[in-house]
Amino acid sequence: EVQVVESGGGLVQAGGSLRLSCAASVPRFDDYAFGWFRQAPGKDREGVSCIRVSDGTTRSADPVKGRFTISIDNAKKAVYLQIDTLKPEDTAVYFCAAEYRGGRGPCYLDDYEYDYWGQGTQVTVSS
């Protein structure tokens, strides 16, 4: 069974940093792409960043470029989202999602492309 579990959310002051973690229980890590998504109250869920494990290719949404960095640890089958210079508008529930790609093709920032989702972790940024 494929499963992803997020952790690392919390309450942080504006300008601070946070690292979110996603533990992936998958048969073969290289076969998957992973995405980070977020949903703020009253807003649609949006793709933030994604990574194709097989070659490390990444994509990020314009609002977070330069502040958010996605990375992986192959040994741990873990996906991370390093968030720097946090802003109040970053406040949202953050989700990790996994998609089987067989080690080919790009990753996507569209939520309908992903089959497996974590429970979400709350990030709250105070001003």
Short mmCIF file of N, CA and C in Angstrom, two decimals:
data_model
loop_
_atom_site.label_atom_id
_atom_site.label_comp_id
_atom_site.label_asym_id
_atom_site.label_seq_id
_atom_site.Cartn_x
_atom_site.Cartn_y
_atom_site.Cartn_z
N GLU A 1 0.84 -1.17 0.00
CA GLU A 1 0.00 0.00 0.00
C GLU A 1 0.89 1.24 0.00
N VAL A 2 0.57 2.19 -0.84
CA VAL A 2 1.30 3.45 -0.91
C VAL A 2 0.72 4.41 0.13
N GLN A 3 1.61 5.03 0.88
CA GLN A 3 1.18 5.95 1.93
C GLN A 3 2.20 7.07 2.09
N VAL A 4 1.72 8.28 2.32
CA VAL A 4 2.58 9.42 2.59
C VAL A 4 2.08 10.10 3.86
N VAL A 5 3.00 10.54 4.70
CA VAL A 5 2.67 11.16 5.97
C VAL A 5 3.50 12.42 6.15
N GLU A 6 2.83 13.56 6.33
CA GLU A 6 3.52 14.84 6.52
C GLU A 6 3.75 15.12 8.00
N SER A 7 4.76 15.94 8.25
CA SER A 7 5.02 16.44 9.59
C SER A 7 5.83 17.72 9.48
N GLY A 8 5.94 18.45 10.57
CA GLY A 8 6.80 19.62 10.62
C GLY A 8 6.10 20.96 10.63
N GLY A 9 4.78 20.97 10.52
CA GLY A 9 4.05 22.23 10.56
C GLY A 9 4.07 22.83 11.95
N GLY A 10 3.65 24.08 12.04
CA GLY A 10 3.62 24.76 13.31
C GLY A 10 3.35 26.23 13.17
N LEU A 11 3.50 26.95 14.27
CA LEU A 11 3.31 28.40 14.32
C LEU A 11 4.66 29.09 14.27
N VAL A 12 4.84 29.95 13.28
CA VAL A 12 6.11 30.64 13.06
C VAL A 12 5.85 32.12 12.79
N GLN A 13 6.73 32.98 13.26
CA GLN A 13 6.62 34.40 12.98
C GLN A 13 7.04 34.71 11.55
N ALA A 14 6.45 35.75 10.97
CA ALA A 14 6.82 36.18 9.63
C ALA A 14 8.33 36.42 9.55
N GLY A 15 8.93 35.96 8.46
CA GLY A 15 10.36 36.06 8.28
C GLY A 15 11.12 34.83 8.74
N GLY A 16 10.47 33.96 9.47
CA GLY A 16 11.10 32.75 9.95
C GLY A 16 11.13 31.65 8.92
N SER A 17 11.63 30.48 9.33
CA SER A 17 11.78 29.34 8.44
C SER A 17 11.16 28.10 9.05
N LEU A 18 10.84 27.16 8.18
CA LEU A 18 10.23 25.91 8.60
C LEU A 18 10.58 24.84 7.58
N ARG A 19 10.77 23.61 8.03
CA ARG A 19 10.99 22.50 7.11
C ARG A 19 9.92 21.45 7.32
N LEU A 20 9.17 21.18 6.27
CA LEU A 20 8.16 20.15 6.29
C LEU A 20 8.74 18.84 5.77
N SER A 21 8.30 17.73 6.34
CA SER A 21 8.78 16.42 5.94
C SER A 21 7.62 15.56 5.46
N CYS A 22 7.91 14.69 4.50
CA CYS A 22 6.93 13.74 3.98
C CYS A 22 7.60 12.38 3.93
N ALA A 23 7.13 11.46 4.75
CA ALA A 23 7.64 10.09 4.74
C ALA A 23 6.82 9.27 3.76
N ALA A 24 7.49 8.68 2.77
CA ALA A 24 6.81 7.96 1.70
C ALA A 24 7.00 6.46 1.84
N SER A 25 5.91 5.74 1.98
CA SER A 25 5.94 4.28 1.97
C SER A 25 5.55 3.83 0.57
N VAL A 26 6.55 3.58 -0.26
CA VAL A 26 6.33 3.19 -1.65
C VAL A 26 7.25 2.03 -1.99
N PRO A 27 6.87 1.18 -2.96
CA PRO A 27 7.71 0.04 -3.31
C PRO A 27 9.09 0.43 -3.83
N ARG A 28 9.15 1.41 -4.72
CA ARG A 28 10.41 1.85 -5.31
C ARG A 28 10.35 3.37 -5.43
N PHE A 29 11.17 4.04 -4.66
CA PHE A 29 11.14 5.50 -4.57
C PHE A 29 11.31 6.17 -5.93
N ASP A 30 12.22 5.65 -6.76
CA ASP A 30 12.51 6.25 -8.06
C ASP A 30 11.32 6.26 -9.02
N ASP A 31 10.32 5.43 -8.77
CA ASP A 31 9.16 5.35 -9.65
C ASP A 31 8.16 6.48 -9.44
N TYR A 32 8.38 7.31 -8.43
CA TYR A 32 7.37 8.29 -8.04
C TYR A 32 7.80 9.74 -8.23
N ALA A 33 6.80 10.56 -8.46
CA ALA A 33 6.93 12.00 -8.35
C ALA A 33 6.14 12.44 -7.12
N PHE A 34 6.61 13.49 -6.48
CA PHE A 34 5.96 13.99 -5.28
C PHE A 34 5.66 15.48 -5.42
N GLY A 35 4.54 15.87 -4.87
CA GLY A 35 4.16 17.27 -4.90
C GLY A 35 3.77 17.77 -3.52
N TRP A 36 4.05 19.04 -3.28
CA TRP A 36 3.54 19.73 -2.10
C TRP A 36 2.44 20.68 -2.53
N PHE A 37 1.32 20.60 -1.85
CA PHE A 37 0.17 21.44 -2.12
C PHE A 37 -0.23 22.15 -0.83
N ARG A 38 -0.96 23.23 -0.97
CA ARG A 38 -1.46 23.92 0.21
C ARG A 38 -2.85 24.46 -0.03
N GLN A 39 -3.61 24.57 1.05
CA GLN A 39 -4.96 25.11 0.97
C GLN A 39 -5.19 26.04 2.15
N ALA A 40 -5.41 27.31 1.84
CA ALA A 40 -5.73 28.30 2.84
C ALA A 40 -7.24 28.38 3.01
N PRO A 41 -7.72 28.86 4.16
CA PRO A 41 -9.17 28.98 4.38
C PRO A 41 -9.84 29.80 3.29
N GLY A 42 -10.92 29.26 2.72
CA GLY A 42 -11.67 29.96 1.70
C GLY A 42 -11.03 29.99 0.32
N LYS A 43 -9.92 29.29 0.15
CA LYS A 43 -9.23 29.29 -1.14
C LYS A 43 -9.11 27.87 -1.69
N ASP A 44 -8.88 27.78 -3.00
CA ASP A 44 -8.67 26.49 -3.64
C ASP A 44 -7.31 25.92 -3.27
N ARG A 45 -7.20 24.62 -3.36
CA ARG A 45 -5.91 23.98 -3.14
C ARG A 45 -4.99 24.30 -4.31
N GLU A 46 -3.76 24.66 -4.01
CA GLU A 46 -2.81 25.04 -5.05
C GLU A 46 -1.52 24.24 -4.94
N GLY A 47 -0.96 23.93 -6.09
CA GLY A 47 0.33 23.26 -6.13
C GLY A 47 1.44 24.24 -5.79
N VAL A 48 2.36 23.83 -4.95
CA VAL A 48 3.45 24.68 -4.50
C VAL A 48 4.76 24.29 -5.18
N SER A 49 5.11 23.02 -5.09
CA SER A 49 6.37 22.53 -5.63
C SER A 49 6.27 21.03 -5.85
N CYS A 50 7.03 20.52 -6.82
CA CYS A 50 7.04 19.08 -7.05
C CYS A 50 8.42 18.63 -7.47
N ILE A 51 8.65 17.32 -7.38
CA ILE A 51 9.95 16.76 -7.73
C ILE A 51 9.77 15.37 -8.34
N ARG A 52 10.54 15.10 -9.38
CA ARG A 52 10.61 13.78 -9.98
C ARG A 52 11.84 13.10 -9.39
N VAL A 53 11.62 12.03 -8.64
CA VAL A 53 12.71 11.41 -7.89
C VAL A 53 13.80 10.87 -8.80
N SER A 54 13.43 10.28 -9.95
CA SER A 54 14.39 9.59 -10.80
C SER A 54 15.56 10.46 -11.24
N ASP A 55 15.31 11.75 -11.48
CA ASP A 55 16.40 12.62 -11.90
C ASP A 55 16.47 13.92 -11.11
N GLY A 56 15.60 14.10 -10.13
CA GLY A 56 15.64 15.28 -9.29
C GLY A 56 15.06 16.54 -9.89
N THR A 57 14.38 16.43 -11.04
CA THR A 57 13.78 17.59 -11.67
C THR A 57 12.68 18.18 -10.80
N THR A 58 12.67 19.49 -10.65
CA THR A 58 11.69 20.16 -9.80
C THR A 58 10.93 21.25 -10.56
N ARG A 59 9.78 21.61 -10.03
CA ARG A 59 8.99 22.74 -10.50
C ARG A 59 8.42 23.44 -9.28
N SER A 60 8.29 24.74 -9.36
CA SER A 60 7.73 25.51 -8.26
C SER A 60 6.78 26.56 -8.79
N ALA A 61 5.76 26.86 -8.01
CA ALA A 61 4.81 27.91 -8.37
C ALA A 61 5.45 29.28 -8.18
N ASP A 62 5.05 30.24 -9.00
CA ASP A 62 5.64 31.57 -8.96
C ASP A 62 5.61 32.24 -7.59
N PRO A 63 4.51 32.14 -6.82
CA PRO A 63 4.48 32.84 -5.53
C PRO A 63 5.52 32.38 -4.52
N VAL A 64 6.09 31.19 -4.69
CA VAL A 64 7.03 30.67 -3.71
C VAL A 64 8.45 30.53 -4.23
N LYS A 65 8.67 30.84 -5.49
CA LYS A 65 10.01 30.73 -6.06
C LYS A 65 10.99 31.63 -5.31
N GLY A 66 12.13 31.05 -4.96
CA GLY A 66 13.13 31.79 -4.22
C GLY A 66 13.01 31.65 -2.72
N ARG A 67 11.88 31.16 -2.22
CA ARG A 67 11.66 31.00 -0.79
C ARG A 67 11.44 29.54 -0.38
N PHE A 68 10.85 28.76 -1.26
CA PHE A 68 10.56 27.35 -0.97
C PHE A 68 11.51 26.47 -1.77
N THR A 69 12.04 25.43 -1.14
CA THR A 69 12.92 24.49 -1.80
C THR A 69 12.49 23.06 -1.50
N ILE A 70 12.22 22.29 -2.54
CA ILE A 70 11.86 20.89 -2.37
C ILE A 70 13.11 20.03 -2.55
N SER A 71 13.21 18.98 -1.76
CA SER A 71 14.35 18.08 -1.85
C SER A 71 13.94 16.68 -1.40
N ILE A 72 14.82 15.70 -1.62
CA ILE A 72 14.53 14.32 -1.26
C ILE A 72 15.72 13.70 -0.55
N ASP A 73 15.44 12.65 0.19
CA ASP A 73 16.46 11.80 0.79
C ASP A 73 16.13 10.39 0.31
N ASN A 74 16.91 9.88 -0.63
CA ASN A 74 16.63 8.57 -1.22
C ASN A 74 16.70 7.44 -0.19
N ALA A 75 17.66 7.50 0.72
CA ALA A 75 17.83 6.45 1.70
C ALA A 75 16.63 6.35 2.63
N LYS A 76 16.04 7.50 2.97
CA LYS A 76 14.91 7.53 3.89
C LYS A 76 13.57 7.51 3.19
N LYS A 77 13.56 7.61 1.86
CA LYS A 77 12.32 7.75 1.09
C LYS A 77 11.50 8.91 1.66
N ALA A 78 12.16 10.04 1.78
CA ALA A 78 11.54 11.22 2.37
C ALA A 78 11.60 12.39 1.40
N VAL A 79 10.59 13.24 1.47
CA VAL A 79 10.50 14.45 0.67
C VAL A 79 10.38 15.63 1.62
N TYR A 80 11.14 16.68 1.37
CA TYR A 80 11.15 17.83 2.26
C TYR A 80 10.74 19.10 1.53
N LEU A 81 10.18 20.01 2.27
CA LEU A 81 9.90 21.35 1.76
C LEU A 81 10.49 22.35 2.75
N GLN A 82 11.60 22.97 2.36
CA GLN A 82 12.21 24.01 3.16
C GLN A 82 11.55 25.34 2.82
N ILE A 83 10.98 25.97 3.81
CA ILE A 83 10.28 27.23 3.61
C ILE A 83 11.04 28.33 4.33
N ASP A 84 11.51 29.32 3.59
CA ASP A 84 12.24 30.44 4.16
C ASP A 84 11.46 31.74 3.98
N THR A 85 11.79 32.73 4.79
CA THR A 85 11.16 34.05 4.72
C THR A 85 9.64 33.92 4.67
N LEU A 86 9.11 33.24 5.66
CA LEU A 86 7.67 33.00 5.71
C LEU A 86 6.87 34.29 5.76
N LYS A 87 5.75 34.28 5.07
CA LYS A 87 4.83 35.40 5.03
C LYS A 87 3.48 34.96 5.57
N PRO A 88 2.69 35.89 6.10
CA PRO A 88 1.35 35.52 6.59
C PRO A 88 0.51 34.81 5.53
N GLU A 89 0.66 35.17 4.27
CA GLU A 89 -0.11 34.54 3.21
C GLU A 89 0.31 33.10 2.93
N ASP A 90 1.39 32.63 3.55
CA ASP A 90 1.78 31.24 3.46
C ASP A 90 0.97 30.35 4.40
N THR A 91 0.19 30.95 5.28
CA THR A 91 -0.63 30.19 6.22
C THR A 91 -1.61 29.30 5.46
N ALA A 92 -1.55 28.00 5.72
CA ALA A 92 -2.38 27.03 5.02
C ALA A 92 -2.13 25.65 5.60
N VAL A 93 -2.98 24.71 5.22
CA VAL A 93 -2.69 23.30 5.45
C VAL A 93 -1.86 22.82 4.27
N TYR A 94 -0.72 22.22 4.55
CA TYR A 94 0.18 21.75 3.52
C TYR A 94 0.07 20.24 3.38
N PHE A 95 -0.06 19.77 2.15
CA PHE A 95 -0.23 18.35 1.85
C PHE A 95 0.92 17.83 0.99
N CYS A 96 1.32 16.62 1.26
CA CYS A 96 2.24 15.88 0.42
C CYS A 96 1.44 14.89 -0.41
N ALA A 97 1.78 14.74 -1.68
CA ALA A 97 1.09 13.81 -2.56
C ALA A 97 2.09 13.05 -3.41
N ALA A 98 1.74 11.81 -3.77
CA ALA A 98 2.60 10.95 -4.56
C ALA A 98 1.89 10.49 -5.82
N GLU A 99 2.65 10.36 -6.89
CA GLU A 99 2.15 9.92 -8.19
C GLU A 99 3.12 8.91 -8.79
N TYR A 100 2.62 7.76 -9.21
CA TYR A 100 3.46 6.77 -9.88
C TYR A 100 3.77 7.24 -11.29
N ARG A 101 5.06 7.29 -11.63
CA ARG A 101 5.49 7.73 -12.96
C ARG A 101 6.40 6.74 -13.66
N GLY A 102 6.79 5.67 -12.99
CA GLY A 102 7.71 4.71 -13.57
C GLY A 102 9.07 5.31 -13.89
N GLY A 103 9.43 6.39 -13.20
CA GLY A 103 10.71 7.04 -13.41
C GLY A 103 10.79 7.89 -14.66
N ARG A 104 9.66 8.15 -15.31
CA ARG A 104 9.64 8.93 -16.54
C ARG A 104 8.61 10.06 -16.47
N GLY A 105 8.77 11.01 -17.34
CA GLY A 105 7.84 12.12 -17.42
C GLY A 105 8.10 13.18 -16.37
N PRO A 106 7.41 14.32 -16.48
CA PRO A 106 7.61 15.41 -15.53
C PRO A 106 6.78 15.21 -14.27
N CYS A 107 7.02 16.07 -13.27
CA CYS A 107 6.08 16.17 -12.17
C CYS A 107 5.11 17.30 -12.48
N TYR A 108 3.98 17.31 -11.79
CA TYR A 108 2.93 18.28 -12.06
C TYR A 108 2.54 19.04 -10.81
N LEU A 109 2.00 20.23 -11.01
CA LEU A 109 1.47 21.04 -9.92
C LEU A 109 -0.06 21.04 -9.93
N ASP A 110 -0.65 20.04 -10.57
CA ASP A 110 -2.10 19.88 -10.64
C ASP A 110 -2.50 18.76 -9.69
N ASP A 111 -3.44 19.04 -8.78
CA ASP A 111 -3.76 18.05 -7.76
C ASP A 111 -4.39 16.77 -8.33
N TYR A 112 -5.09 16.88 -9.47
CA TYR A 112 -5.73 15.71 -10.03
C TYR A 112 -4.75 14.71 -10.63
N GLU A 113 -3.50 15.07 -10.74
CA GLU A 113 -2.48 14.16 -11.26
C GLU A 113 -1.97 13.19 -10.20
N TYR A 114 -2.35 13.40 -8.95
CA TYR A 114 -1.80 12.61 -7.85
C TYR A 114 -2.83 11.66 -7.26
N ASP A 115 -2.39 10.45 -6.98
CA ASP A 115 -3.27 9.39 -6.49
C ASP A 115 -3.23 9.21 -4.98
N TYR A 116 -2.13 9.57 -4.35
CA TYR A 116 -1.94 9.30 -2.93
C TYR A 116 -1.65 10.58 -2.18
N TRP A 117 -2.36 10.78 -1.08
CA TRP A 117 -2.29 12.02 -0.32
C TRP A 117 -2.07 11.78 1.16
N GLY A 118 -1.33 12.68 1.78
CA GLY A 118 -1.17 12.66 3.22
C GLY A 118 -2.31 13.38 3.90
N GLN A 119 -2.25 13.41 5.22
CA GLN A 119 -3.33 14.00 6.02
C GLN A 119 -3.25 15.51 6.12
N GLY A 120 -2.12 16.09 5.79
CA GLY A 120 -1.92 17.52 5.87
C GLY A 120 -1.28 17.94 7.18
N THR A 121 -0.54 19.04 7.14
CA THR A 121 0.06 19.61 8.34
C THR A 121 -0.13 21.12 8.30
N GLN A 122 -0.56 21.69 9.41
CA GLN A 122 -0.91 23.11 9.47
C GLN A 122 0.32 23.98 9.63
N VAL A 123 0.44 24.98 8.78
CA VAL A 123 1.46 26.01 8.90
C VAL A 123 0.76 27.34 9.15
N THR A 124 1.08 27.97 10.25
CA THR A 124 0.49 29.26 10.60
C THR A 124 1.61 30.28 10.79
N VAL A 125 1.52 31.38 10.05
CA VAL A 125 2.54 32.43 10.10
C VAL A 125 1.92 33.67 10.73
N SER A 126 2.48 34.10 11.83
CA SER A 126 1.99 35.28 12.52
C SER A 126 2.78 36.51 12.10
N SER A 127 2.12 37.67 12.13
CA SER A 127 2.76 38.92 11.76
C SER A 127 3.02 39.82 12.95
#
